[in-house]
XYZ file of C-alpha atoms in Angstrom:
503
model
C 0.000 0.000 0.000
C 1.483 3.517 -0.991
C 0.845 6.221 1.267
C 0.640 10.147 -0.371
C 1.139 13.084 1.733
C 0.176 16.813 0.972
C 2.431 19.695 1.758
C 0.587 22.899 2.839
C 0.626 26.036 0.349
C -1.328 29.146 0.611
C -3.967 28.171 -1.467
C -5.627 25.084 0.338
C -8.320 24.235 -2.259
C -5.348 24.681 -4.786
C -2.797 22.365 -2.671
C -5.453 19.707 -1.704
C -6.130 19.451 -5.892
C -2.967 19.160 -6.712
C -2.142 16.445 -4.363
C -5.287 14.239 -4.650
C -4.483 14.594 -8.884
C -1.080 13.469 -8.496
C -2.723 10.010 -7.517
C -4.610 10.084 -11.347
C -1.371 10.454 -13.148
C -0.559 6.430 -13.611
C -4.308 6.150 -15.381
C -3.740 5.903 -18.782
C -6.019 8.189 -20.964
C -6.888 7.676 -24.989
C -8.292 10.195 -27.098
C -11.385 8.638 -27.132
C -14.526 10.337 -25.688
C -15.088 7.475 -23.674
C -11.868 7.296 -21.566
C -12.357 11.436 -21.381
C -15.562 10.209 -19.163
C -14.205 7.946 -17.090
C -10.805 10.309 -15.867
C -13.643 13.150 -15.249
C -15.535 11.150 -12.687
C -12.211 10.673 -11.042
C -11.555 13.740 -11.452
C -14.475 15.382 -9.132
C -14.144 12.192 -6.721
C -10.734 13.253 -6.161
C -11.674 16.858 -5.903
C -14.045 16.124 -3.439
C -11.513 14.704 -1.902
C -9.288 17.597 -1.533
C -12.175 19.879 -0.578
C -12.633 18.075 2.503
C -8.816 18.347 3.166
C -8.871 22.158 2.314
C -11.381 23.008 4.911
C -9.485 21.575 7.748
C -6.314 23.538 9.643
C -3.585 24.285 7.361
C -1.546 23.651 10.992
C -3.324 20.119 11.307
C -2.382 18.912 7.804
C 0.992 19.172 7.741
C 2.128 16.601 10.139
C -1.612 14.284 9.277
C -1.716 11.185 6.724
C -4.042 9.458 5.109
C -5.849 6.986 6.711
C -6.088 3.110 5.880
C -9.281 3.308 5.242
C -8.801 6.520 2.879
C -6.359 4.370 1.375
C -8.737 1.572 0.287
C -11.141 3.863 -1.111
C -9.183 5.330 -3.122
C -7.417 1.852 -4.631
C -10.974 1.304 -5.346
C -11.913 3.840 -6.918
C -8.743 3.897 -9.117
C -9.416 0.391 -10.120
C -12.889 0.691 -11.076
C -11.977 3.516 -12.855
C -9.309 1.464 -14.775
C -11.926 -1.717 -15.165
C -14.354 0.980 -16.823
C -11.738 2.355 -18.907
C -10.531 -0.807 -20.090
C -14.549 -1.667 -20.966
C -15.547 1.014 -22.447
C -12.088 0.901 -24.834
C -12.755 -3.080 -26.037
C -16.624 -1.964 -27.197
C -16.448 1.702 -28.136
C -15.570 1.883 -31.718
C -12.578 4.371 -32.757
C -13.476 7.708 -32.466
C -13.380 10.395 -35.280
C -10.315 11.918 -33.708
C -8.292 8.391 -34.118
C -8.544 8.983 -37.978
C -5.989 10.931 -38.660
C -3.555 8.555 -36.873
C -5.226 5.580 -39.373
C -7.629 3.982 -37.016
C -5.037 3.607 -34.105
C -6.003 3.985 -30.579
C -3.057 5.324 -29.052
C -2.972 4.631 -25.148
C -0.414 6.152 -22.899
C 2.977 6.847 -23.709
C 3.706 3.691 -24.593
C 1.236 3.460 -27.578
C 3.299 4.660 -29.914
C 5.091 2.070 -30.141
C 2.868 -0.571 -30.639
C 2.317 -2.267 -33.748
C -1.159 -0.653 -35.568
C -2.566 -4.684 -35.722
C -1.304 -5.452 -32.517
C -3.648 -5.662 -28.845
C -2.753 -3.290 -25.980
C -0.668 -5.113 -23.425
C -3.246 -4.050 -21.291
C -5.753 -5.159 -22.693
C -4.225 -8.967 -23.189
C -5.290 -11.702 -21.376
C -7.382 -9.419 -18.876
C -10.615 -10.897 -18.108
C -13.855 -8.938 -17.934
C -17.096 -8.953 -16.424
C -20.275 -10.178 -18.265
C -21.401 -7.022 -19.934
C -24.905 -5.260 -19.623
C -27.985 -4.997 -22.064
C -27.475 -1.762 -22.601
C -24.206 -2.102 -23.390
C -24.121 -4.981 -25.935
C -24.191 -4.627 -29.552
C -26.676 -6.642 -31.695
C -25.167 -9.738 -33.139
C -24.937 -9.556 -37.001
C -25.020 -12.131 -38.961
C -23.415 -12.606 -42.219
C -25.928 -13.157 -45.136
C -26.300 -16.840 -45.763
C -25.237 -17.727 -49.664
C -27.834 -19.921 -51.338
C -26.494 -22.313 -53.586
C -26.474 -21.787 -56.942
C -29.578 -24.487 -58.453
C -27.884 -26.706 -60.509
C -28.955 -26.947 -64.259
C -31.471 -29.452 -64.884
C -29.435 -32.061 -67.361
C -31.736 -32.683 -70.194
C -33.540 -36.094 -71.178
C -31.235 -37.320 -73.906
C -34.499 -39.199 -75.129
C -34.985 -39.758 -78.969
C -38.610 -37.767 -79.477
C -40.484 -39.885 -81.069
C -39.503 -43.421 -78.786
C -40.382 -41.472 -75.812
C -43.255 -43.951 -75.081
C -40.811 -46.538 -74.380
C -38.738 -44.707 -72.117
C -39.578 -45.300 -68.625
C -37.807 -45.256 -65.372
C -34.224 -45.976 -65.084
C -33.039 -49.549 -64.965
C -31.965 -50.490 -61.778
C -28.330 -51.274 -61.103
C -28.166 -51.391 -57.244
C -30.049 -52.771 -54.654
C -30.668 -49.493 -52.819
C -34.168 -48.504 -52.055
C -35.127 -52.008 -52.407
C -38.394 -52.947 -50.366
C -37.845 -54.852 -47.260
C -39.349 -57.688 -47.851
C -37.333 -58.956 -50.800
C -35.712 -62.069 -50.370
C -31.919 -61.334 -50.756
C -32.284 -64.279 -53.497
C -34.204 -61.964 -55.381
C -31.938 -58.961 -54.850
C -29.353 -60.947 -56.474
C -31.077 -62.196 -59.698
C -32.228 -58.484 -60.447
C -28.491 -57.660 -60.666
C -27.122 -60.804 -62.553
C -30.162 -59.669 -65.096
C -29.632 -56.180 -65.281
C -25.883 -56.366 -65.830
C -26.198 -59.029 -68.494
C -24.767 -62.061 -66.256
C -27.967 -64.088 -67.109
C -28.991 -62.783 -70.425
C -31.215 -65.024 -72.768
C -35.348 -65.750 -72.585
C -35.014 -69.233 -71.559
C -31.699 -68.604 -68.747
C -33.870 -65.479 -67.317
C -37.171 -67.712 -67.234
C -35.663 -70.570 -65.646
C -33.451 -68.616 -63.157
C -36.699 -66.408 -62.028
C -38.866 -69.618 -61.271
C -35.541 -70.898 -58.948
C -35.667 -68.003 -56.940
C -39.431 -68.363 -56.915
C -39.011 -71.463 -55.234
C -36.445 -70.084 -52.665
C -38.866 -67.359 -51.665
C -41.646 -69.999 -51.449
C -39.831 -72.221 -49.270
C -38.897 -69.028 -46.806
C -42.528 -67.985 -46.579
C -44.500 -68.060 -43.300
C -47.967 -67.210 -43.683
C -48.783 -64.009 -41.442
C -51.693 -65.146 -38.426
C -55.020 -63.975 -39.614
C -54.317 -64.615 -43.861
C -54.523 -67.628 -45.759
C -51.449 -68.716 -48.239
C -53.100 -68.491 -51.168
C -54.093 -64.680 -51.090
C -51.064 -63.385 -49.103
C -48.532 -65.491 -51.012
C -49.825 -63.615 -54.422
C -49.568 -60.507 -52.502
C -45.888 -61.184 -51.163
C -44.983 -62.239 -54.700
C -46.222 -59.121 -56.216
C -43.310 -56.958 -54.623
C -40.496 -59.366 -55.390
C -41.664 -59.495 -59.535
C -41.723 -55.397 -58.857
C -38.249 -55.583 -58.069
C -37.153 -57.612 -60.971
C -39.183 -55.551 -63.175
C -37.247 -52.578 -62.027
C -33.806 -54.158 -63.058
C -35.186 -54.827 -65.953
C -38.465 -55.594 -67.660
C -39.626 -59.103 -67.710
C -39.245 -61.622 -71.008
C -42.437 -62.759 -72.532
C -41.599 -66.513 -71.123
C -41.041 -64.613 -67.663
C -44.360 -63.180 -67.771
C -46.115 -66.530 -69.050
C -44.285 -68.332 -65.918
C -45.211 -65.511 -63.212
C -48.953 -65.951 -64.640
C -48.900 -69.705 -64.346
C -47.479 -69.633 -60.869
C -49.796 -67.410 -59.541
C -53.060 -69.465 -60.751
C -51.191 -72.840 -59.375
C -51.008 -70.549 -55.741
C -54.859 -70.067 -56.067
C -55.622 -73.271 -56.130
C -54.087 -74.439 -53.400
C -56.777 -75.320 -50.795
C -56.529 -72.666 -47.351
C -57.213 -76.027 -45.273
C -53.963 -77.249 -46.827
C -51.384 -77.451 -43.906
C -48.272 -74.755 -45.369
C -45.789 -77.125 -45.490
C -47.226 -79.246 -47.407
C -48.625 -76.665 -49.719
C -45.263 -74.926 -49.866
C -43.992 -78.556 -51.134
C -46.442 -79.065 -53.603
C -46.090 -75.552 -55.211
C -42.405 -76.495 -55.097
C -42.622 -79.473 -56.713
C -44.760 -77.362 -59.739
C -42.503 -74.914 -60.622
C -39.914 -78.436 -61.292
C -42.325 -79.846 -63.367
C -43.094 -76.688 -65.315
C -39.199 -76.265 -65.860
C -38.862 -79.612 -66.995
C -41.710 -80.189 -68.944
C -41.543 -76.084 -70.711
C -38.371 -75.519 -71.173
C -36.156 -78.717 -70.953
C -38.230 -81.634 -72.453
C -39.750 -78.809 -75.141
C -35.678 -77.711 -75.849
C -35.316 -81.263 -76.319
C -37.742 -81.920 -78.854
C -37.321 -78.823 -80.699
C -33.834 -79.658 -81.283
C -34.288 -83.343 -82.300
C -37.056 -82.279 -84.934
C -34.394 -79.434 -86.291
C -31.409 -81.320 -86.463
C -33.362 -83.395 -89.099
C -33.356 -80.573 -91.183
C -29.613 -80.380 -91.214
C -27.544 -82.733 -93.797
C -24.182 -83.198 -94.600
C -22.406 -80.548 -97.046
C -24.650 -77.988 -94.877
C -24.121 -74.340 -94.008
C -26.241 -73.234 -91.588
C -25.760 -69.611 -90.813
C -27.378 -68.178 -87.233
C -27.340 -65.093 -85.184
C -26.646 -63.745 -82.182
C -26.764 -66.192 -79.444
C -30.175 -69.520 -78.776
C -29.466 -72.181 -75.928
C -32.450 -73.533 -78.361
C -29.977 -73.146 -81.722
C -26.810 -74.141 -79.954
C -28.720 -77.503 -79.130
C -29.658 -78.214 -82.037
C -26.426 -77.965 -84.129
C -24.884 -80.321 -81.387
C -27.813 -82.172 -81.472
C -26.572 -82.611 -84.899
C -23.205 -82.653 -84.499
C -23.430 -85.877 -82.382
C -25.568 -87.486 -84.916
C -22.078 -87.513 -87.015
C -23.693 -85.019 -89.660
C -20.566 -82.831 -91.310
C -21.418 -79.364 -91.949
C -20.238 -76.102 -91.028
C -21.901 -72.627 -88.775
C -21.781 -69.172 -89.205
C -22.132 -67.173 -86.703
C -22.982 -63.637 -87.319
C -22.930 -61.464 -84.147
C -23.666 -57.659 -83.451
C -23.262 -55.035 -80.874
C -23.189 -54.389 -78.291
C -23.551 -57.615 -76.103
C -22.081 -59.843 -78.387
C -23.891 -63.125 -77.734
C -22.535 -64.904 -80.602
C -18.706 -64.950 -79.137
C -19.979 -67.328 -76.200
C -21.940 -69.818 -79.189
C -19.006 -69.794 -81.613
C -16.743 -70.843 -78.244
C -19.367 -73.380 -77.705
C -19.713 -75.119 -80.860
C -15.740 -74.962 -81.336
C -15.124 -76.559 -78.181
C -17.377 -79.701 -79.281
C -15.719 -79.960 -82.846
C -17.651 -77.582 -84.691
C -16.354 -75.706 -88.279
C -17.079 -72.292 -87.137
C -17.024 -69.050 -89.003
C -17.475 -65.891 -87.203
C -18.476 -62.835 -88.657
C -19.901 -59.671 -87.402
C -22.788 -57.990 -88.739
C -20.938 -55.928 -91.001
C -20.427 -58.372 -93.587
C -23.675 -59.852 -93.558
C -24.554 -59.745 -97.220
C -20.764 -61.083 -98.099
C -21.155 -64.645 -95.723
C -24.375 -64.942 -95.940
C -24.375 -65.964 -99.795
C -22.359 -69.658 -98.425
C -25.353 -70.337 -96.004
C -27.605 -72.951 -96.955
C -30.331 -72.646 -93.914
C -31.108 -69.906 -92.056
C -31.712 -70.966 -88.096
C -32.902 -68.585 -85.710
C -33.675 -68.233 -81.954
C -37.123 -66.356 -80.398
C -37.267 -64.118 -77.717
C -41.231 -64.085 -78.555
C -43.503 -65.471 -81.318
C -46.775 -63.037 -81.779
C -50.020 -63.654 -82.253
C -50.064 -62.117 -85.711
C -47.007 -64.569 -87.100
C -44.109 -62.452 -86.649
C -41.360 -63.223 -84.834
C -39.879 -61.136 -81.886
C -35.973 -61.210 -81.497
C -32.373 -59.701 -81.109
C -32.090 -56.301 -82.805
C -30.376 -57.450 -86.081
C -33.331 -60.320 -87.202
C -35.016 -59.025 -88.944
C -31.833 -57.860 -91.295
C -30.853 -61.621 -91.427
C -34.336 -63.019 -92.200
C -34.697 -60.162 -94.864
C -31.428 -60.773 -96.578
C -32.058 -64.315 -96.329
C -35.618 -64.198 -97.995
C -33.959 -62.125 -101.010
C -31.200 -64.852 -101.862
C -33.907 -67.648 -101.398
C -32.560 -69.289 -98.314
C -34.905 -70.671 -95.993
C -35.566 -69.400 -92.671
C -36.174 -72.036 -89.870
C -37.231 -70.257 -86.509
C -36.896 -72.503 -83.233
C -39.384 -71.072 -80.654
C -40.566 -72.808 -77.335
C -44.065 -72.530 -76.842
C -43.931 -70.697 -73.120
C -42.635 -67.817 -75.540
C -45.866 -67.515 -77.700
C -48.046 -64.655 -77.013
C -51.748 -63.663 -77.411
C -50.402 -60.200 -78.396
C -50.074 -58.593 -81.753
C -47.375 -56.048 -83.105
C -46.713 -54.515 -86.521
C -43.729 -53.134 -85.519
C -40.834 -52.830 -83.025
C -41.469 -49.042 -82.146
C -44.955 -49.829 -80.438
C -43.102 -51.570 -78.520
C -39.443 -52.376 -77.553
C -37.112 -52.349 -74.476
C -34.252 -49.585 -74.444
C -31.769 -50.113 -73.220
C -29.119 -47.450 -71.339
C -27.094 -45.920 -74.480
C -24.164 -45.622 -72.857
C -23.880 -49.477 -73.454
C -22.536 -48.813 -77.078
C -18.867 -49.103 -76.235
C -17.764 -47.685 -79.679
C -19.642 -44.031 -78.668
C -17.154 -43.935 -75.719
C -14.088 -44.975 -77.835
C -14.741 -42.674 -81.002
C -16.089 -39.570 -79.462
C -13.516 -38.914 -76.218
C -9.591 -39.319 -76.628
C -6.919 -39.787 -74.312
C -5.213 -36.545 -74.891
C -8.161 -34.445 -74.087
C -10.525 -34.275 -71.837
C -14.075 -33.461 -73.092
C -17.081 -33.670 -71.746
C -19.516 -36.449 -71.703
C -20.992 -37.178 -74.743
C -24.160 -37.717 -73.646
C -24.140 -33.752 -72.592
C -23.501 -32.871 -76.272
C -26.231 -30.944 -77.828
C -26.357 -32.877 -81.229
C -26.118 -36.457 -79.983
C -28.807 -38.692 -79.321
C -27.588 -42.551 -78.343
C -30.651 -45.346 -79.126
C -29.915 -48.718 -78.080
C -32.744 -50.936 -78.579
C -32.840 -54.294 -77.473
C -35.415 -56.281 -79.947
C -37.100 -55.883 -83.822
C -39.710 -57.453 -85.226
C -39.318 -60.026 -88.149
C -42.217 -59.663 -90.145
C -44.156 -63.456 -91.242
C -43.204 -63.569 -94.746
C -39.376 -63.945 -94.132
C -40.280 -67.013 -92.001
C -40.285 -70.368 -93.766
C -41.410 -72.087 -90.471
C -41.755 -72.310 -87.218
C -40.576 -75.257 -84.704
C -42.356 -75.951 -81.571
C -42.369 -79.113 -78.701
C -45.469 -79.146 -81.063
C -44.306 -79.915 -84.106
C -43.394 -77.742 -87.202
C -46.143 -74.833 -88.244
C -46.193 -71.975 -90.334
C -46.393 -68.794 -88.637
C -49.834 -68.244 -89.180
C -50.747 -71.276 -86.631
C -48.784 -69.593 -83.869
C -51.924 -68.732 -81.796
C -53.462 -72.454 -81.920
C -50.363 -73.906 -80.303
C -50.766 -70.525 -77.848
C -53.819 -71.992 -76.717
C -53.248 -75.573 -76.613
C -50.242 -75.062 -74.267
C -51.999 -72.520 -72.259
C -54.890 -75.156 -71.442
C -52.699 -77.493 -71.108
């Protein structure tokens, strides 16, 4: 504690001032209106002070001290007079009088020397009091930036298919429903990335699964199996539908599984009615698709005699049996195999037939009209046979039957009869699957190179990509057909329909 003493002069107002102001001098002042406040109110305090001093005996004074408790109440007032200061200078804003210096608040003597950027040493680590209402400043907030909206990315559709374009094909299982079986999850991929391609492969592999999900099912209290079974179904076809859409077989199949679960009697125990629908879906593989495959390719390999050329397309589990059907029979002749973009079925038959001792030629589509003048038969493989005759296959067909009709070469088509439909078509743009575009390869290779870097062609502004999946073979260009029913011309098409339907 420091204790200040006050000579006597002849003015004591005048003596008492100056004293009590000598204890001001180590409060640092700014030029800021602010900090002129706060020393003012010291000021008169001090004043006070010394007025009180002034009116006692000049005599008495000279040999008197402060008290202690004078003392303290003047340390106190000092320091809330440097608490204020120090307030007041971290809120006020720089005064008009700081602008000539550039915005510095100079503090003390010592302020000169301070960097313009850099804090007060007084003012560094100091803590302060919670501040009043009055005294706060309103929190402002800096404007929030919306994001720009992002430019819609325009339907690269072709206008006048735009009927056939639908939603997106599936290619995850994301946003699946819950209650398909994993089983299911799986075939909708294997299908929608090509890994079981082919109407018979994707028939046969759906009614598998079927029979998984069957065999899983527990009938829900308060339902009987054969209305909630059709019901559970329902969501896992959805799912397969949304990989992609279902093969004429695949529909035919899903129909006749779904009047075998209506029949089933509700007093039937589930177990056993689970085994029995089971046991169905065998039969109808064996007796619609294997047994029929077999007979269709006994009745075709007839057709085939030595010295032969028989030219097919694309890839038929239905065809390939046949020729080795043939093969085994000891017949010599040769295959041509003309394939097309962009899955390239035929690679995997011309593999096939070489690997079993098969003359193979393979050719793409290209030169067509070049190997097709060596064939002697033409054999082809259905994806669907319509009601009207015409025959429903691989984009590229129609091209082959055409070309084939011109030169006189016969056209033998080798259809099952789970693929016949009641429906009729005149054309393939009624009616067709599309497929993603960016699934022609060559669009990719031709368009970008490696030492650029353009953008996508699909964003191009003159570019349209079609990829269709099937075309339509009109019934003239078909010699005939061959069924599990024997050999028809493609007029008779809907009276095997309905004899294997009632079957």
């Amino acid at each position: 504690m420091v204790s200040v003493t006050t000579e006597p002069t002849k003015d004591p107002g005048h003596r008492s001032t100056q004293g009590t102001l000598g204890t001001t001098e180590n409060i640092e002042t700014g030029n800021s209106s602010e900090a002129s406040k706060v020393q003012k109110s010291t000021d008169q305090t001090t004043v006070a002070n010394g007025v009180k001093d002034a009116s006692k005996n000049p005599a008495d004074q000279k040999s008197e001290k402060i008290s202690g408790a004078e003392m303290k109440k003047r340390a106190k007032a000092e320091k809330a007079a440097k608490r204020a200061q120090s307030k007041q200078e971290q809120q006020a804003p720089p005064s008009t009088d700081d602008r000539g210096t550039g915005g510095r608040n100079l503090v003390g003597k010592d302020s000169t020397n301070q960097s313009p950027l850099s804090p007060s040493p007084r003012n560094q680590h100091r803590r302060t009091g919670s501040l009043s209402a009055n005294s706060q400043k309103p929190l402002q907030l800096r404007p929030v930036q919306q994001p720009e909206p992002e430019a819609k990315k325009e339907h690269k559709n072709v206008p006048f298919l735009s009927h056939l374009y639908g939603v997106p094909r599936r290619t995850t299982i994301a946003g699946a429903a819950r209650d398909v079986h994993p089983s299911i999850l799986a075939l909708g991929l294997q299908i929608s990335n090509y890994i079981i391609c082919g109407s018979n492969a994707r028939c046969v592999s759906s009614l598998l699964v079927f029979k998984r999900v069957i065999d899983a099912y527990t009938t829900p209290p308060g339902t009987s199996l054969p209305r909630h079974l059709t019901l559970h179904l329902s969501s896992q076809i959805d799912y397969l539908v949304s990989c992609r859409p279902l093969s004429v077989s695949m529909g035919n199949a899903i129909r006749w599984l779904k009047m075998a679960i209506s029949t089933v009697d509700p007093d039937t125990p589930e177990h056993q009615a689970k085994l029995e629908l089971c046991s169905a879906i065998d039969n109808f593989i064996r007796e619609r698709i294997t047994v029929a495959g077999q007979a269709i390719a006994s009745s075709a390999s007839a057709r085939i005699q030595d010295g032969d050329v028989i030219l097919t397309f694309a890839k038929s589990s239905t065809v390939e049996r046949t020729l080795a059907e043939a093969y085994r029979q000891g017949k010599k002749f040769r295959v041509i195999v003309v394939d097309s973009c962009p899955l390239y079925e035929g690679r995997n038959l011309a593999c096939a037939l070489f690997n079993i001792g098969l003359e193979v030629q393979y050719a793409a589509s290209r030169s067509l009209s070049h190997v097709i003048r060596d064939a002697t038969k033409v054999f082809l493989g259905a994806h669907a046979m319509m009601s009207n005759g015409r025959l429903y296959s691989r984009i590229g067909t129609a091209l082959v039957a055409m070309m084939a009709k011109d030169i006189g070469i016969p056209v033998i088509v080798l259809c099952e009869s789970v693929k016949l439909t009641d429906k009729v078509a005149l054309d393939s743009i009624a009616s067709n699957e599309v497929a993603p575009p960016h699934e022609l390869g060559f669009l990719e290779r031709s368009i970008q190179k490696e030492e650029e870097s353009p953008e996508d062609w699909r964003d191009g502004p003159n570019l349209l990509g079609l990829n269709l999946m099937y075309d339509l073979t009109p019934a003239e260009y078909i010699h005939i057909v061959i069924t599990e029913y024997g050999s028809l011309p493609p007029s008779s098409v809907p009276v095997v329909h309905r004899l294997s339907t009632n079957a």
